[in-house]
mmCIF file of C-alpha atoms in Angstrom:
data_model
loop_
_atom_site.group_PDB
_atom_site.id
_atom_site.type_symbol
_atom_site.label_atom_id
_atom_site.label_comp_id
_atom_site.label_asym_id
_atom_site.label_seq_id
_atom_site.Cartn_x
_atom_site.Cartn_y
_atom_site.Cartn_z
ATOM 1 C CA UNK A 1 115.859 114.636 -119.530
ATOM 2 C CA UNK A 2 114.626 116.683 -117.014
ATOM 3 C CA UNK A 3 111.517 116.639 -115.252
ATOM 4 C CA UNK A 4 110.176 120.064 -116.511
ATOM 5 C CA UNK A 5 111.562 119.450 -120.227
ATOM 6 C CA UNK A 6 109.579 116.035 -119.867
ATOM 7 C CA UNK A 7 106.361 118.193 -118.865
ATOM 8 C CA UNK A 8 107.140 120.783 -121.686
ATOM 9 C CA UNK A 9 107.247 118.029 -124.424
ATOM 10 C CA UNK A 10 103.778 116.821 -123.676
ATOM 11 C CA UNK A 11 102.391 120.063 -123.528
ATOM 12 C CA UNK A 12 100.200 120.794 -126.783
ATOM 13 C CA UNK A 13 101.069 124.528 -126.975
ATOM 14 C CA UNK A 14 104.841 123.796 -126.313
ATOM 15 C CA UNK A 15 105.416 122.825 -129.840
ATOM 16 C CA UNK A 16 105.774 126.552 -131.301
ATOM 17 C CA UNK A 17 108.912 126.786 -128.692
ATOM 18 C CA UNK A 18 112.022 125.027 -127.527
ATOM 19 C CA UNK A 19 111.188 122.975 -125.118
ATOM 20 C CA UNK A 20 114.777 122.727 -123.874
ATOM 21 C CA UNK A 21 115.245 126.749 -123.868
ATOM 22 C CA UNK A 22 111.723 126.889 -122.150
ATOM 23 C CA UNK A 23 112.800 124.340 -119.327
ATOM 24 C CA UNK A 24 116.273 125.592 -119.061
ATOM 25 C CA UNK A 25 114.578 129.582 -118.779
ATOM 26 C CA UNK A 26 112.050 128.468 -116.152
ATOM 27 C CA UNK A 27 114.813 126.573 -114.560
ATOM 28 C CA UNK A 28 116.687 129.600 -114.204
ATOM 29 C CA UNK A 29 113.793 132.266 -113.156
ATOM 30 C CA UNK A 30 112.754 129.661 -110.363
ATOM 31 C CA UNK A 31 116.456 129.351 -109.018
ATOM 32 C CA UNK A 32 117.182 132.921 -109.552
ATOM 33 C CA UNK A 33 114.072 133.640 -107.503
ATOM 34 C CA UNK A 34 114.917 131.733 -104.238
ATOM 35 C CA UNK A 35 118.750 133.153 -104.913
ATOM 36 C CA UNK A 36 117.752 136.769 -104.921
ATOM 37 C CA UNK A 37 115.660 136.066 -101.532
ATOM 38 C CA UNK A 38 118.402 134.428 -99.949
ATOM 39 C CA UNK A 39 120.773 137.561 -100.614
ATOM 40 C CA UNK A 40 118.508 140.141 -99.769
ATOM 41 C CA UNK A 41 118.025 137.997 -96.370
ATOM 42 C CA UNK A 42 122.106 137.489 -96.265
ATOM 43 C CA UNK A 43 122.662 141.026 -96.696
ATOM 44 C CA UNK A 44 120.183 141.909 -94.130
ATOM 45 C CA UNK A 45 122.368 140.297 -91.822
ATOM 46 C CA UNK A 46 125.517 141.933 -92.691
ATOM 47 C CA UNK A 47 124.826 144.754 -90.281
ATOM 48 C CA UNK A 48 128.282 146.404 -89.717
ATOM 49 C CA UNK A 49 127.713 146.953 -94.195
ATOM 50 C CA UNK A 50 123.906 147.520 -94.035
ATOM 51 C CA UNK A 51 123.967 150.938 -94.823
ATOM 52 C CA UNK A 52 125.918 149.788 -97.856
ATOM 53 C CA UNK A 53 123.460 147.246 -99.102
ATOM 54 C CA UNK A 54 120.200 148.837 -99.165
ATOM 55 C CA UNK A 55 120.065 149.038 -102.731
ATOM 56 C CA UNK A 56 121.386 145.615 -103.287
ATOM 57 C CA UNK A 57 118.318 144.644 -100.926
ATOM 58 C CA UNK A 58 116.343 146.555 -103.381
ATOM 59 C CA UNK A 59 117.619 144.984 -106.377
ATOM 60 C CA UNK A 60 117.529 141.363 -105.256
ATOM 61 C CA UNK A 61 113.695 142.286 -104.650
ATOM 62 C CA UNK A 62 112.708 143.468 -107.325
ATOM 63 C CA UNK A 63 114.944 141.085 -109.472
ATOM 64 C CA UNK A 64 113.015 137.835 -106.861
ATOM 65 C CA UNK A 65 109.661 139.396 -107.970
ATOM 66 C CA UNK A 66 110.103 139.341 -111.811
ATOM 67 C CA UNK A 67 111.720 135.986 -112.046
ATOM 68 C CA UNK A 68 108.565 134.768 -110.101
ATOM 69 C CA UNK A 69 106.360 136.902 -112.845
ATOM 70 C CA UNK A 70 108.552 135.232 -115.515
ATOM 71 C CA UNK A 71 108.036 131.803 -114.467
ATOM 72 C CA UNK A 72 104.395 132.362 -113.994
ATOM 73 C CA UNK A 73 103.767 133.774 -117.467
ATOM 74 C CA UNK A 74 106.284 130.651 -118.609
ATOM 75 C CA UNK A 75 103.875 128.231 -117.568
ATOM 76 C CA UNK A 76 100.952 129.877 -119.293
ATOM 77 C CA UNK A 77 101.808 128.706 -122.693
ATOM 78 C CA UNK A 78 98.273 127.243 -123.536
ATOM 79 C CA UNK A 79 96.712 131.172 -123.054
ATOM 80 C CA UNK A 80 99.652 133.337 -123.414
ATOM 81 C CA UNK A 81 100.717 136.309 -125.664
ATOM 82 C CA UNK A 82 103.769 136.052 -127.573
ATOM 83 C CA UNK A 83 103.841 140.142 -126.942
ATOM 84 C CA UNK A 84 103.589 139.616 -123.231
ATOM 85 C CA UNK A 85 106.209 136.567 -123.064
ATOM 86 C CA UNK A 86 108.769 138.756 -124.760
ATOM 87 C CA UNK A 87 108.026 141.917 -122.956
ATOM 88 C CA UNK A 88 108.231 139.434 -119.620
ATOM 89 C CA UNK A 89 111.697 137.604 -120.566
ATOM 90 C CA UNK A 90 113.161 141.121 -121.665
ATOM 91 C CA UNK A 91 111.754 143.082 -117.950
ATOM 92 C CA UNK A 92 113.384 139.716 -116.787
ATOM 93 C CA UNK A 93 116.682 139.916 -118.251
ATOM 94 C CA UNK A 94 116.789 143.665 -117.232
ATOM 95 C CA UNK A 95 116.136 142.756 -113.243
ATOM 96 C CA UNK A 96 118.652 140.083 -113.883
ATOM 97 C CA UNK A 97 121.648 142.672 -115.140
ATOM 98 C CA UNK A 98 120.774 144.930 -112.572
ATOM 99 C CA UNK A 99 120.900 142.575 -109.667
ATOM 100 C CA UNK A 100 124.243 141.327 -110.944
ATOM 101 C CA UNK A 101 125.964 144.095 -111.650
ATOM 102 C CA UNK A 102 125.464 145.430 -107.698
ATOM 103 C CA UNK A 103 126.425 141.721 -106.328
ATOM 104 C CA UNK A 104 128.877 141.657 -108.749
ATOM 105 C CA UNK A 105 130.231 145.220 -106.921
ATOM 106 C CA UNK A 106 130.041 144.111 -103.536
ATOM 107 C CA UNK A 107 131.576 140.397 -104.287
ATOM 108 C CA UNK A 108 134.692 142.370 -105.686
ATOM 109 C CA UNK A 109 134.679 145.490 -103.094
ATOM 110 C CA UNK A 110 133.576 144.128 -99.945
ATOM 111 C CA UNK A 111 134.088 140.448 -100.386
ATOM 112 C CA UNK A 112 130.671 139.232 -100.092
ATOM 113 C CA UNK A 113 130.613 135.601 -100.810
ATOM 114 C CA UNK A 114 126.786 135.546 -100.800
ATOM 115 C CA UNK A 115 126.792 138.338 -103.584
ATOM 116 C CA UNK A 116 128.562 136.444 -105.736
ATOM 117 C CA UNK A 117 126.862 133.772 -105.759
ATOM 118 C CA UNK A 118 123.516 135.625 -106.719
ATOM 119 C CA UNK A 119 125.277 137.516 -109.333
ATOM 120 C CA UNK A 120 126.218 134.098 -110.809
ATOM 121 C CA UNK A 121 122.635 133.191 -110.535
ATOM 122 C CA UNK A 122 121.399 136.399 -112.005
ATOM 123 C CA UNK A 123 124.036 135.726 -115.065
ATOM 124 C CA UNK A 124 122.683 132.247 -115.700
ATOM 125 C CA UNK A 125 118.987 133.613 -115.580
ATOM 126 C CA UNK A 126 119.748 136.781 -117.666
ATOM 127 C CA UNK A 127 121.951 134.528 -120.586
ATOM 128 C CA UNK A 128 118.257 131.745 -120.262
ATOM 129 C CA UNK A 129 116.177 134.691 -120.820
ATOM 130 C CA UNK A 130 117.974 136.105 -123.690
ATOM 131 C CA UNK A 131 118.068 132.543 -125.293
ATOM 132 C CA UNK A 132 114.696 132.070 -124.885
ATOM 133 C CA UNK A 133 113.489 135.795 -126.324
ATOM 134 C CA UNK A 134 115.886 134.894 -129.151
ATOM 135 C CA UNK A 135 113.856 131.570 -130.340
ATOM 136 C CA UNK A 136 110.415 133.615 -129.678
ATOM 137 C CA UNK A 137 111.700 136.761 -131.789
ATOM 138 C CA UNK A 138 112.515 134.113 -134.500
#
């Protein structure tokens, strides 16, 4: 057991969720997060294909910023919404398709090892989410 499932199952208020899906979800927004960074950064130094990767930029941006929202409102379980949480993990899962689908592009197209690697981030974070809004929506 991991460290953050180990902190989930002594939390009081984690009870009413799945401690596993929570950890596994916050797992995945925190790694996605740092992933989405790291592309943006990669891609910023691809600069014969920079005009080519300004939206990807964008994406993995935006899509770094909600995972960090998503984690934040993850570990707020003690004064959180159940409205807010799901309206969080789906603007989550959203970022995460978005990001995805554009690294996903460039991987293929232009070969961009870096990009496909995020995408396969923003997959993992995107399928957490969806598990997760599942067991709250239940």
């Amino acid at each position: 057991m991991d460290t953050l499932t180990r902190m989930l199952n002594t939390h009081p208020k984690a009870s009413s969720m799945d401690a596993a899906l929570l950890a596994t979800c916050l797992q995945a927004c925190l790694e996605c997060e740092a992933v989405c960074s790291l592309c943006a950064d990669a891609c910023l130094s691809e600069h014969e294909h920079l005009h080519h990767l300004t939206h990807c930029i964008a994406l993995n941006t935006q899509c770094a910023a909600v995972c960090q929202a998503t984690a934040k409102v993850l570990t707020s379980l003690g004064q959180g919404d159940a409205q807010v949480l799901q309206a969080q993990l789906e603007a989550c899962l959203r970022a995460c398709q978005a990001c995805a689908e554009e690294c996903e592009r460039h991987a293929q197209e232009m070969n961009m090892a870096h990009c496909a690697v995020c995408a396969e981030s923003c997959r993992r974070c995107e399928q957490a989410c969806q598990a997760l809004l599942g067991s709250v929506n239940a």
